[in-house]
Every structure is written in structure tokens, then in C-alpha cells.
């Protein structure tokens, strides 16, 4: 039985990740593939508990290393208990965010330094990475407008404009550095066009995979 | 103002850490020093929440890396928000356990490998370590008997005998490798004798410190 493939979907707030993940899931399902949809931080009961610790607004200042280690604790549980077992069973895994988000949000957004995160990634994950990463790219203003319509912000969503500028730039830089894995989707267009672009990127990946 | 000193107290279950920590605190207080008593994992509200995640019995298998990263997440929050600020204010800090416990419990007890933990320690803590570590050493049988008298075990206390043998050996090995920092106390003796040995070790450390 062939190993499944691991797809991550990345992007800033309001970029339409949830809608497009549902589109991806349906398209893979229609192609006869078994699909697991999951998210980071989270994806297992323990990892979801860690997610709640991370997202809860709190009076206590969370130090940078603690935040980073909680993110990786949830990720390792997610990888070992959900993602790798599913791939081994031949299922495809779509994750709402993965390590690229840690580089973008903690490494560059919060200025923790990309090297520290790369060192943790190498120590913990080795060369385990998504086979395909779809980056839903959106100008920061559009994302913030969509977000404002949603209601109460969590601890990350309360960051300022400059933070989100850094996050977006970090995502685009990672995509430029790994063009074989990333597909950048212009998420500022009307939803049907974004969905068509996502479908096209997936079909290209499926054709590529069939040639291997 | 002189920087405070950082003392950790280590030892297996039932070795009398709590009682002896109280004795240390009283003795330092009587010497005119300001003292903060804390514990790992824990020591801040967030770190205590992480402690609860770690100790709660659960159906989900917790993967080794997730456990290790949770321990270090709580530790970094504890170090940055409690221990380092107290030392900088000239206070003395007594912690019920620190990184030596991670080497003993996760590294050797759970066989996660000491190198992985040393790599994390170096990456995250650099050369930050206790100035003095008191190891309350107790034969495993005695510890388990004392423990049995206490009631419901947590997730760590449910480990088997061989696990606790490995933990004890790992502690003694670390003490042998760093004789300048460690003082090994025979905790199998009657409590008054153990308390006298702890007091003697502390007094030696205080005289040493006065000479620096």
C-alpha cells in the first residue's frame, strides 16, 4: 500500500483556510483517496489542551521559549499520534498549519529568531515535512478587515499591524526558498477564483505524484 | 546587591523532599536571607497548568517528545518569570526538582536518551544551572513503601520498579559527574539525621559562598 501524502495549508488570518481545506478534502475524496483533516496547534486531545493554553488571553506574560516549546509539544504529539500513523495507513493528511507557521508567527512575527526554531525543528522532526504546502496569501489590510467581522480576537489576533506584515513577509520568503514544496495562492481574489486556483495546484501535485 | 543563589532538591518518590525543603527555607531565613520556594514542573500559573497536563492520567498515549517539550516549556516559564528575577533581586531560590530530574526521569527512566535532553538543555538554558543540588538518595524499596502509604498515584508514580531503579542510578551518576554542585544525602536514615545532614551540607555551601 502506498504511503499517503501530507498537505499543509498556511496563511494569515482571514485568508480562507477553512473553506479551502474543505474544498481540498472534497476533491481528494472524489479522487478515491482517504483523507484526514487536522489542524495545528491541536489534532489530538492533549494537543488541543495545549492549544487552549496557548490561545487563552492571560495576565501572566508567556516567555518566548515557553510558547515555542508548547507549540512543538503539541506538534510532536500530533505528528506521532495522528499524522505519521495516517500516512502509514495510506491516508492523505491535510493540516491547517504546520512548522512554517512557527517560523512565520514566532520566529519572525514575534522576533524569536528563525535559527532557534530551525534548530528545534531539526532536532525533533529531522527531515519530516509536508509534501505540499498551499500558502493562501492575502494583503494584511484585507485579512484584518475580514477578521474584524468575526468577533472576539484571541491572543494572537490582538497583535498589531506590523506583526502581521512580518508574518506575511516570512511566509512569502519561505515559499520563495522552497518552490518545490510551496504553491502560493492569491487569496485576495473572489472565493470561486481562489478555490479554482487551489484545485489547480492540487491537480498539478496529483499528476506529479502519479509520475513518481 | 549580591545575586541570590539557586538550590535544587532532587530525589525519588518518598525521599522527603518537602520536609527537607522546609528545613532549608527556615535555615536560610534564620541566616537573614530572603528565600523563594518553588517546584518543577510548575512555579507559575501557566507552568502549573502544564504540570497538570503532564501528571493527569489519560487514555491518550503521550509521545516522548511531547512530554519532554512540556517539561521544558514549564521550566523556561519558571526560569524566566520566577527564578532569574528572584536571583537578580538578591533572593535565594529553592526548587523542588530541576533539569537533573528530566535527565533521570525522562532521559534514563523512560529511556528517551540523555543526549536529546542535553541538546535541549544547552539550546534553551545555556550554562544556567543550580549553584547547589541536594540529592536525597533512598533505596527504591523504601521509597515505594513510603509512597504506598500516601494514596492514589499519579501517572509517574504508576511506573514499575525497574523504572525507579533506573531513575535512582541516573541521579547517582549525575552526582558523581558533578561533585562540585551535588551533595548526596542518605535519606534512608531517620528523619532527624537526614535533616542534620541537609543542614550540614547547606552550612558548608554557605561558608564556601562567603569565601568567594
CSV table of C-alpha atoms in Angstrom, one decimal:
chain,number,residue,atom,x,y,z
A,1,UNK,CA,0.0,0.0,0.0
A,2,UNK,CA,1.3,3.4,-1.0
A,3,UNK,CA,2.1,5.9,1.8
A,4,UNK,CA,-0.3,8.8,1.9
A,5,UNK,CA,0.7,12.4,1.3
A,6,UNK,CA,0.9,15.2,3.7
A,7,UNK,CA,-0.5,18.6,2.7
A,8,UNK,CA,-0.3,21.7,4.9
A,9,UNK,CA,-2.4,24.9,4.3
A,10,UNK,CA,-0.8,28.1,5.5
A,11,UNK,CA,-1.8,31.7,5.5
A,12,UNK,CA,-2.6,34.7,7.7
A,13,UNK,CA,-5.9,35.4,9.5
A,14,UNK,CA,-8.9,35.7,7.2
A,15,UNK,CA,-7.2,34.1,4.2
A,16,UNK,CA,-9.9,31.5,3.9
A,17,UNK,CA,-8.0,28.4,5.1
A,18,UNK,CA,-11.1,26.6,6.4
A,19,UNK,CA,-13.1,27.0,3.3
A,20,UNK,CA,-10.3,25.9,1.0
A,21,UNK,CA,-9.3,23.0,3.2
A,22,UNK,CA,-12.9,21.7,2.8
A,23,UNK,CA,-12.5,22.1,-0.9
A,24,UNK,CA,-9.3,20.1,-0.9
A,25,UNK,CA,-10.8,17.4,1.2
A,26,UNK,CA,-13.8,17.0,-1.1
A,27,UNK,CA,-11.5,16.9,-4.2
A,28,UNK,CA,-9.2,14.2,-2.8
A,29,UNK,CA,-12.2,12.2,-1.6
A,30,UNK,CA,-13.7,12.4,-5.1
A,31,UNK,CA,-10.4,11.1,-6.5
A,32,UNK,CA,-11.0,8.0,-4.3
A,33,UNK,CA,-8.4,8.9,-1.6
A,34,UNK,CA,-9.0,8.6,2.1
A,35,UNK,CA,-8.4,11.9,3.8
A,36,UNK,CA,-7.7,13.1,7.4
A,37,UNK,CA,-8.3,16.8,8.1
A,38,UNK,CA,-6.5,18.2,11.1
A,39,UNK,CA,-5.0,21.4,12.5
A,40,UNK,CA,-2.1,22.9,14.4
A,41,UNK,CA,-1.7,23.6,17.2
A,42,UNK,CA,-4.1,20.7,18.0
A,43,UNK,CA,-5.2,17.5,16.3
A,44,UNK,CA,-5.2,15.2,19.4
A,45,UNK,CA,-7.0,15.7,22.8
A,46,UNK,CA,-3.7,16.5,24.5
A,47,UNK,CA,-2.6,18.8,21.7
A,48,UNK,CA,-5.9,20.6,21.8
A,49,UNK,CA,-5.4,21.1,25.5
A,50,UNK,CA,-2.0,22.7,24.7
A,51,UNK,CA,-3.7,24.8,22.1
A,52,UNK,CA,-6.1,26.2,24.7
A,53,UNK,CA,-3.1,27.0,26.9
A,54,UNK,CA,-1.5,28.9,24.0
A,55,UNK,CA,-4.6,30.8,22.8
A,56,UNK,CA,-6.1,31.8,26.2
A,57,UNK,CA,-5.7,35.5,27.0
A,58,UNK,CA,-3.9,35.6,30.4
A,59,UNK,CA,-2.3,38.1,32.8
A,60,UNK,CA,0.9,36.2,33.0
A,61,UNK,CA,3.5,37.1,30.4
A,62,UNK,CA,4.3,34.0,28.5
A,63,UNK,CA,8.0,33.8,27.8
A,64,UNK,CA,9.1,33.2,24.2
A,65,UNK,CA,10.7,29.8,24.8
A,66,UNK,CA,7.7,28.5,26.7
A,67,UNK,CA,5.4,29.5,23.8
A,68,UNK,CA,7.7,27.9,21.3
A,69,UNK,CA,8.1,24.7,23.3
A,70,UNK,CA,4.3,24.4,23.8
A,71,UNK,CA,3.8,24.7,20.0
A,72,UNK,CA,6.4,22.0,19.4
A,73,UNK,CA,5.0,19.8,22.2
A,74,UNK,CA,1.5,19.9,20.5
A,75,UNK,CA,3.2,19.3,17.1
A,76,UNK,CA,5.1,16.2,18.2
A,77,UNK,CA,2.0,14.6,19.7
A,78,UNK,CA,0.1,15.5,16.5
A,79,UNK,CA,2.9,14.1,14.2
A,80,UNK,CA,3.5,10.8,16.2
A,81,UNK,CA,-0.1,10.0,17.1
A,82,UNK,CA,-2.1,11.3,14.1
A,83,UNK,CA,-0.1,12.3,11.0
A,84,UNK,CA,2.5,9.6,10.7
A,85,UNK,CA,0.1,6.7,11.5
A,86,UNK,CA,-2.4,8.1,8.9
A,87,UNK,CA,0.3,8.4,6.2
A,88,UNK,CA,1.4,4.8,7.0
A,89,UNK,CA,-2.2,3.6,6.5
A,90,UNK,CA,-2.1,5.2,3.1
A,91,UNK,CA,-4.4,8.1,4.0
A,92,UNK,CA,-3.8,11.7,2.9
A,93,UNK,CA,-3.4,14.3,5.7
A,94,UNK,CA,-4.5,17.9,5.3
A,95,UNK,CA,-3.3,20.1,8.2
A,96,UNK,CA,-4.4,23.6,8.9
A,97,UNK,CA,-0.9,24.9,9.5
A,98,UNK,CA,2.4,23.2,10.3
A,99,UNK,CA,6.0,24.2,11.1
A,100,UNK,CA,6.1,27.0,8.5
A,101,UNK,CA,3.6,28.8,10.8
A,102,UNK,CA,6.0,28.6,13.7
A,103,UNK,CA,8.7,30.2,11.6
A,104,UNK,CA,6.3,32.9,10.4
A,105,UNK,CA,4.5,33.7,13.7
A,106,UNK,CA,7.0,33.0,16.5
A,107,UNK,CA,10.3,33.2,14.5
A,108,UNK,CA,9.7,36.4,12.5
A,109,UNK,CA,6.4,37.8,13.8
A,110,UNK,CA,7.4,37.7,17.5
A,111,UNK,CA,11.1,38.0,16.5
A,112,UNK,CA,12.2,34.9,18.4
A,113,UNK,CA,14.8,34.2,15.8
A,114,UNK,CA,14.4,31.7,13.0
A,115,UNK,CA,17.7,29.9,13.9
A,116,UNK,CA,16.3,28.8,17.3
A,117,UNK,CA,13.2,27.3,15.6
A,118,UNK,CA,15.2,25.7,12.8
A,119,UNK,CA,17.4,24.1,15.5
A,120,UNK,CA,14.3,22.7,17.3
A,121,UNK,CA,12.8,21.5,14.0
A,122,UNK,CA,15.9,19.7,13.0
A,123,UNK,CA,16.4,18.1,16.5
A,124,UNK,CA,12.7,17.0,16.7
A,125,UNK,CA,11.4,16.4,13.2
A,126,UNK,CA,14.5,15.6,11.2
A,127,UNK,CA,13.5,15.8,7.6
A,128,UNK,CA,9.8,15.2,8.2
A,129,UNK,CA,7.9,17.9,6.3
A,130,UNK,CA,4.7,18.4,4.2
A,131,UNK,CA,4.9,17.0,0.7
A,132,UNK,CA,2.9,20.0,-0.5
A,133,UNK,CA,2.2,23.4,1.2
A,134,UNK,CA,-0.5,25.8,-0.1
A,135,UNK,CA,0.1,29.3,1.1
A,136,UNK,CA,-3.1,31.4,0.9
A,137,UNK,CA,-1.5,34.9,0.6
A,138,UNK,CA,-3.6,38.0,1.4
A,139,UNK,CA,-2.6,41.6,1.9
A,140,UNK,CA,-2.7,42.4,5.7
A,141,UNK,CA,-5.4,45.0,5.4
A,142,UNK,CA,-7.8,42.6,3.7
A,143,UNK,CA,-7.1,39.9,6.3
A,144,UNK,CA,-7.7,42.4,9.2
A,145,UNK,CA,-11.0,43.6,7.7
A,146,UNK,CA,-12.3,40.0,7.3
A,147,UNK,CA,-11.1,39.3,10.9
A,148,UNK,CA,-12.9,42.3,12.4
A,149,UNK,CA,-16.2,40.9,11.1
A,150,UNK,CA,-15.7,37.7,13.2
A,151,UNK,CA,-15.9,38.9,16.8
A,152,UNK,CA,-13.6,38.5,19.8
A,153,UNK,CA,-9.9,38.1,19.0
A,154,UNK,CA,-7.7,35.5,20.6
A,155,UNK,CA,-4.2,36.3,22.0
A,156,UNK,CA,-2.5,36.1,18.5
A,157,UNK,CA,-5.2,38.1,16.8
A,158,UNK,CA,-4.6,41.0,19.1
A,159,UNK,CA,-1.1,41.7,17.7
A,160,UNK,CA,-0.5,44.9,15.8
A,161,UNK,CA,-0.4,45.6,12.1
A,162,UNK,CA,3.5,45.4,11.9
A,163,UNK,CA,3.3,41.9,13.4
A,164,UNK,CA,1.1,40.7,10.6
A,165,UNK,CA,3.2,42.4,8.0
A,166,UNK,CA,6.2,40.5,9.3
A,167,UNK,CA,4.2,37.2,9.3
A,168,UNK,CA,3.2,37.7,5.7
A,169,UNK,CA,6.7,38.5,4.5
A,170,UNK,CA,8.1,35.5,6.3
A,171,UNK,CA,5.6,33.2,4.6
A,172,UNK,CA,6.4,34.6,1.2
A,173,UNK,CA,10.1,34.2,1.9
A,174,UNK,CA,9.8,30.6,2.9
A,175,UNK,CA,7.7,29.9,-0.3
A,176,UNK,CA,10.4,31.5,-2.4
A,177,UNK,CA,13.1,29.4,-0.7
A,178,UNK,CA,11.2,26.1,-1.3
A,179,UNK,CA,9.4,26.5,-4.6
A,180,UNK,CA,9.2,22.7,-5.0
A,181,UNK,CA,7.0,22.3,-1.9
A,182,UNK,CA,5.1,25.6,-1.8
A,183,UNK,CA,2.3,26.8,-4.1
A,184,UNK,CA,1.4,30.5,-3.4
A,185,UNK,CA,-2.3,31.2,-4.0
A,186,UNK,CA,-3.5,34.8,-4.3
A,187,UNK,CA,-6.3,34.8,-1.7
A,188,UNK,CA,-7.4,38.4,-2.3
A,189,UNK,CA,-9.5,37.4,-5.3
A,190,UNK,CA,-13.2,36.4,-5.1
A,191,UNK,CA,-13.6,33.0,-3.4
A,192,UNK,CA,-14.6,31.0,-6.6
A,193,UNK,CA,-11.3,32.1,-8.2
A,194,UNK,CA,-9.3,31.2,-5.1
A,195,UNK,CA,-11.0,27.8,-5.0
A,196,UNK,CA,-10.2,27.2,-8.7
A,197,UNK,CA,-6.5,28.1,-8.1
A,198,UNK,CA,-6.4,25.7,-5.1
A,199,UNK,CA,-7.9,22.9,-7.2
A,200,UNK,CA,-5.5,23.6,-10.0
A,201,UNK,CA,-2.5,23.4,-7.6
A,202,UNK,CA,-3.8,20.1,-6.2
A,203,UNK,CA,-4.3,18.6,-9.6
A,204,UNK,CA,-0.8,19.6,-10.6
A,205,UNK,CA,0.5,17.9,-7.5
A,206,UNK,CA,-1.6,14.7,-8.1
A,207,UNK,CA,-0.3,14.5,-11.7
A,208,UNK,CA,3.3,15.0,-10.4
A,209,UNK,CA,2.7,12.2,-7.8
A,210,UNK,CA,1.3,9.8,-10.5
A,211,UNK,CA,4.6,10.2,-12.4
A,212,UNK,CA,6.8,9.2,-9.4
B,1,UNK,CA,23.3,43.9,45.9
B,2,UNK,CA,24.6,40.3,45.6
B,3,UNK,CA,22.9,37.9,43.3
B,4,UNK,CA,21.0,35.2,45.2
B,5,UNK,CA,21.8,31.6,44.9
B,6,UNK,CA,19.8,28.8,43.3
B,7,UNK,CA,19.4,25.5,45.2
B,8,UNK,CA,17.6,22.5,43.7
B,9,UNK,CA,16.5,19.5,45.7
B,10,UNK,CA,16.3,16.2,43.9
B,11,UNK,CA,15.3,12.7,44.7
B,12,UNK,CA,12.9,9.9,44.1
B,13,UNK,CA,9.4,9.5,45.4
B,14,UNK,CA,9.1,9.3,49.2
B,15,UNK,CA,12.6,10.6,49.8
B,16,UNK,CA,11.4,13.5,52.0
B,17,UNK,CA,11.9,16.4,49.6
B,18,UNK,CA,9.1,18.6,51.0
B,19,UNK,CA,10.1,18.2,54.7
B,20,UNK,CA,13.8,19.0,53.9
B,21,UNK,CA,12.9,21.9,51.7
B,22,UNK,CA,11.0,23.4,54.6
B,23,UNK,CA,14.1,22.9,56.8
B,24,UNK,CA,16.3,24.6,54.2
B,25,UNK,CA,14.0,27.5,53.9
B,26,UNK,CA,13.9,28.0,57.7
B,27,UNK,CA,17.7,27.8,57.9
B,28,UNK,CA,18.3,30.3,55.2
B,29,UNK,CA,15.6,32.6,56.6
B,30,UNK,CA,17.3,32.4,60.0
B,31,UNK,CA,20.6,33.4,58.3
B,32,UNK,CA,18.9,36.7,57.3
B,33,UNK,CA,18.4,35.7,53.6
B,34,UNK,CA,15.2,36.2,51.6
B,35,UNK,CA,14.0,32.8,50.2
B,36,UNK,CA,11.7,31.8,47.4
B,37,UNK,CA,10.5,28.2,47.5
B,38,UNK,CA,9.2,26.8,44.2
B,39,UNK,CA,8.8,23.5,42.3
B,40,UNK,CA,9.1,21.8,38.9
B,41,UNK,CA,7.2,21.2,36.8
B,42,UNK,CA,5.3,24.3,38.0
B,43,UNK,CA,6.1,27.5,39.8
B,44,UNK,CA,4.0,29.9,37.8
B,45,UNK,CA,0.2,29.7,36.9
B,46,UNK,CA,1.0,28.7,33.3
B,47,UNK,CA,3.7,26.2,34.4
B,48,UNK,CA,1.3,24.7,36.9
B,49,UNK,CA,-1.3,24.3,34.1
B,50,UNK,CA,1.4,22.5,32.2
B,51,UNK,CA,2.2,20.4,35.3
B,52,UNK,CA,-1.5,19.3,35.4
B,53,UNK,CA,-1.4,18.3,31.7
B,54,UNK,CA,1.7,16.2,32.5
B,55,UNK,CA,0.5,14.5,35.6
B,56,UNK,CA,-3.1,13.7,34.6
B,57,UNK,CA,-3.7,10.1,33.9
B,58,UNK,CA,-5.1,9.9,30.3
B,59,UNK,CA,-6.2,7.3,27.7
B,60,UNK,CA,-4.1,9.0,25.0
B,61,UNK,CA,-0.5,7.8,24.8
B,62,UNK,CA,1.7,10.8,25.3
B,63,UNK,CA,4.7,10.6,22.9
B,64,UNK,CA,8.1,11.0,24.4
B,65,UNK,CA,9.0,14.3,22.7
B,66,UNK,CA,5.7,15.9,23.7
B,67,UNK,CA,6.3,15.0,27.3
B,68,UNK,CA,9.9,16.3,27.1
B,69,UNK,CA,8.8,19.6,25.5
B,70,UNK,CA,6.0,20.2,28.0
B,71,UNK,CA,8.6,19.7,30.8
B,72,UNK,CA,10.9,22.3,29.2
B,73,UNK,CA,8.1,24.7,28.4
B,74,UNK,CA,7.1,24.8,32.1
B,75,UNK,CA,10.8,25.1,33.0
B,76,UNK,CA,11.5,28.0,30.7
B,77,UNK,CA,8.5,29.9,32.0
B,78,UNK,CA,9.6,29.2,35.6
B,79,UNK,CA,13.2,30.2,34.9
B,80,UNK,CA,12.4,33.4,33.1
B,81,UNK,CA,9.4,34.6,35.2
B,82,UNK,CA,10.4,33.4,38.7
B,83,UNK,CA,13.9,32.0,39.2
B,84,UNK,CA,16.0,34.6,37.3
B,85,UNK,CA,14.1,37.6,38.6
B,86,UNK,CA,14.3,36.4,42.2
B,87,UNK,CA,18.1,35.8,41.9
B,88,UNK,CA,18.5,39.2,40.4
B,89,UNK,CA,16.7,40.8,43.4
B,90,UNK,CA,19.2,39.0,45.7
B,91,UNK,CA,16.8,36.3,46.9
B,92,UNK,CA,17.7,32.7,47.3
B,93,UNK,CA,15.6,30.2,45.3
B,94,UNK,CA,15.0,26.6,46.4
B,95,UNK,CA,13.4,24.5,43.7
B,96,UNK,CA,11.8,21.1,44.3
B,97,UNK,CA,13.5,19.5,41.2
B,98,UNK,CA,15.1,21.0,38.1
B,99,UNK,CA,16.8,19.7,34.9
B,100,UNK,CA,18.6,16.8,36.6
B,101,UNK,CA,15.1,15.3,37.2
B,102,UNK,CA,14.5,15.4,33.4
B,103,UNK,CA,17.7,13.5,32.8
B,104,UNK,CA,16.8,11.0,35.5
B,105,UNK,CA,13.1,10.5,34.7
B,106,UNK,CA,12.7,11.1,31.0
B,107,UNK,CA,16.2,10.5,29.8
B,108,UNK,CA,17.1,7.4,31.7
B,109,UNK,CA,13.8,6.3,33.4
B,110,UNK,CA,11.8,6.5,30.2
B,111,UNK,CA,14.8,5.8,28.1
B,112,UNK,CA,14.4,8.8,25.9
B,113,UNK,CA,18.1,9.2,25.6
B,114,UNK,CA,20.2,11.6,27.6
B,115,UNK,CA,21.8,13.3,24.5
B,116,UNK,CA,18.4,14.6,23.3
B,117,UNK,CA,17.8,16.2,26.7
B,118,UNK,CA,21.3,17.6,26.9
B,119,UNK,CA,20.8,19.1,23.4
B,120,UNK,CA,17.6,20.8,24.6
B,121,UNK,CA,19.2,22.0,27.8
B,122,UNK,CA,22.1,23.5,26.0
B,123,UNK,CA,19.9,25.2,23.4
B,124,UNK,CA,17.5,26.6,25.9
B,125,UNK,CA,19.3,27.1,29.2
B,126,UNK,CA,22.9,27.6,28.1
B,127,UNK,CA,25.0,27.4,31.3
B,128,UNK,CA,22.2,28.3,33.7
B,129,UNK,CA,22.1,25.7,36.4
B,130,UNK,CA,21.6,25.4,40.2
B,131,UNK,CA,24.5,26.6,42.4
B,132,UNK,CA,23.9,23.7,44.7
B,133,UNK,CA,21.9,20.5,44.3
B,134,UNK,CA,20.9,18.3,47.2
B,135,UNK,CA,20.2,14.7,46.2
B,136,UNK,CA,18.1,12.9,48.7
B,137,UNK,CA,19.0,9.3,47.9
B,138,UNK,CA,16.9,6.4,49.0
B,139,UNK,CA,16.7,2.7,48.1
B,140,UNK,CA,13.8,2.1,45.7
B,141,UNK,CA,12.0,-0.3,48.1
B,142,UNK,CA,11.9,2.2,50.9
B,143,UNK,CA,10.6,4.9,48.6
B,144,UNK,CA,7.8,2.7,47.2
B,145,UNK,CA,6.8,1.7,50.7
B,146,UNK,CA,6.5,5.3,51.8
B,147,UNK,CA,4.6,6.1,48.6
B,148,UNK,CA,2.1,3.3,49.1
B,149,UNK,CA,1.1,4.9,52.4
B,150,UNK,CA,0.1,8.1,50.6
B,151,UNK,CA,-2.9,7.1,48.4
B,152,UNK,CA,-3.7,7.4,44.7
B,153,UNK,CA,-0.6,7.5,42.4
B,154,UNK,CA,-0.2,10.0,39.5
B,155,UNK,CA,1.0,9.0,36.0
B,156,UNK,CA,4.7,8.9,37.0
B,157,UNK,CA,4.1,7.0,40.3
B,158,UNK,CA,2.4,4.2,38.4
B,159,UNK,CA,5.7,3.2,36.7
B,160,UNK,CA,7.3,-0.1,37.6
B,161,UNK,CA,10.1,-1.0,39.9
B,162,UNK,CA,12.8,-1.2,37.1
B,163,UNK,CA,11.9,2.4,36.1
B,164,UNK,CA,12.6,3.7,39.6
B,165,UNK,CA,15.9,1.7,39.7
B,166,UNK,CA,17.0,3.5,36.6
B,167,UNK,CA,16.0,6.9,38.0
B,168,UNK,CA,18.0,6.3,41.1
B,169,UNK,CA,21.1,5.2,39.2
B,170,UNK,CA,20.8,8.1,36.9
B,171,UNK,CA,20.7,10.6,39.8
B,172,UNK,CA,23.7,9.0,41.5
B,173,UNK,CA,25.6,9.1,38.2
B,174,UNK,CA,24.9,12.8,37.7
B,175,UNK,CA,26.1,13.4,41.3
B,176,UNK,CA,29.3,11.6,40.6
B,177,UNK,CA,29.9,13.5,37.4
B,178,UNK,CA,29.4,16.9,39.1
B,179,UNK,CA,30.7,16.6,42.7
B,180,UNK,CA,31.2,20.4,42.9
B,181,UNK,CA,27.5,21.0,42.6
B,182,UNK,CA,25.9,17.9,44.1
B,183,UNK,CA,25.7,16.8,47.7
B,184,UNK,CA,24.3,13.3,48.1
B,185,UNK,CA,22.3,12.8,51.3
B,186,UNK,CA,21.4,9.3,52.6
B,187,UNK,CA,17.7,9.7,53.0
B,188,UNK,CA,17.1,6.2,54.4
B,189,UNK,CA,18.1,7.2,57.9
B,190,UNK,CA,15.7,8.5,60.5
B,191,UNK,CA,14.4,12.0,59.6
B,192,UNK,CA,16.3,13.9,62.3
B,193,UNK,CA,19.6,12.5,60.9
B,194,UNK,CA,18.6,13.4,57.4
B,195,UNK,CA,17.7,16.9,58.4
B,196,UNK,CA,21.0,17.3,60.2
B,197,UNK,CA,22.9,16.1,57.1
B,198,UNK,CA,21.0,18.6,54.9
B,199,UNK,CA,21.8,21.4,57.4
B,200,UNK,CA,25.4,20.4,57.4
B,201,UNK,CA,25.5,20.4,53.6
B,202,UNK,CA,23.9,23.9,53.5
B,203,UNK,CA,26.2,25.3,56.1
B,204,UNK,CA,29.2,24.0,54.1
B,205,UNK,CA,27.8,25.8,51.0
B,206,UNK,CA,27.2,29.0,52.9
B,207,UNK,CA,30.8,29.0,54.2
B,208,UNK,CA,32.1,28.3,50.7
B,209,UNK,CA,30.0,31.1,49.3
B,210,UNK,CA,31.3,33.5,52.0
B,211,UNK,CA,34.8,32.8,50.8
B,212,UNK,CA,34.1,33.7,47.1
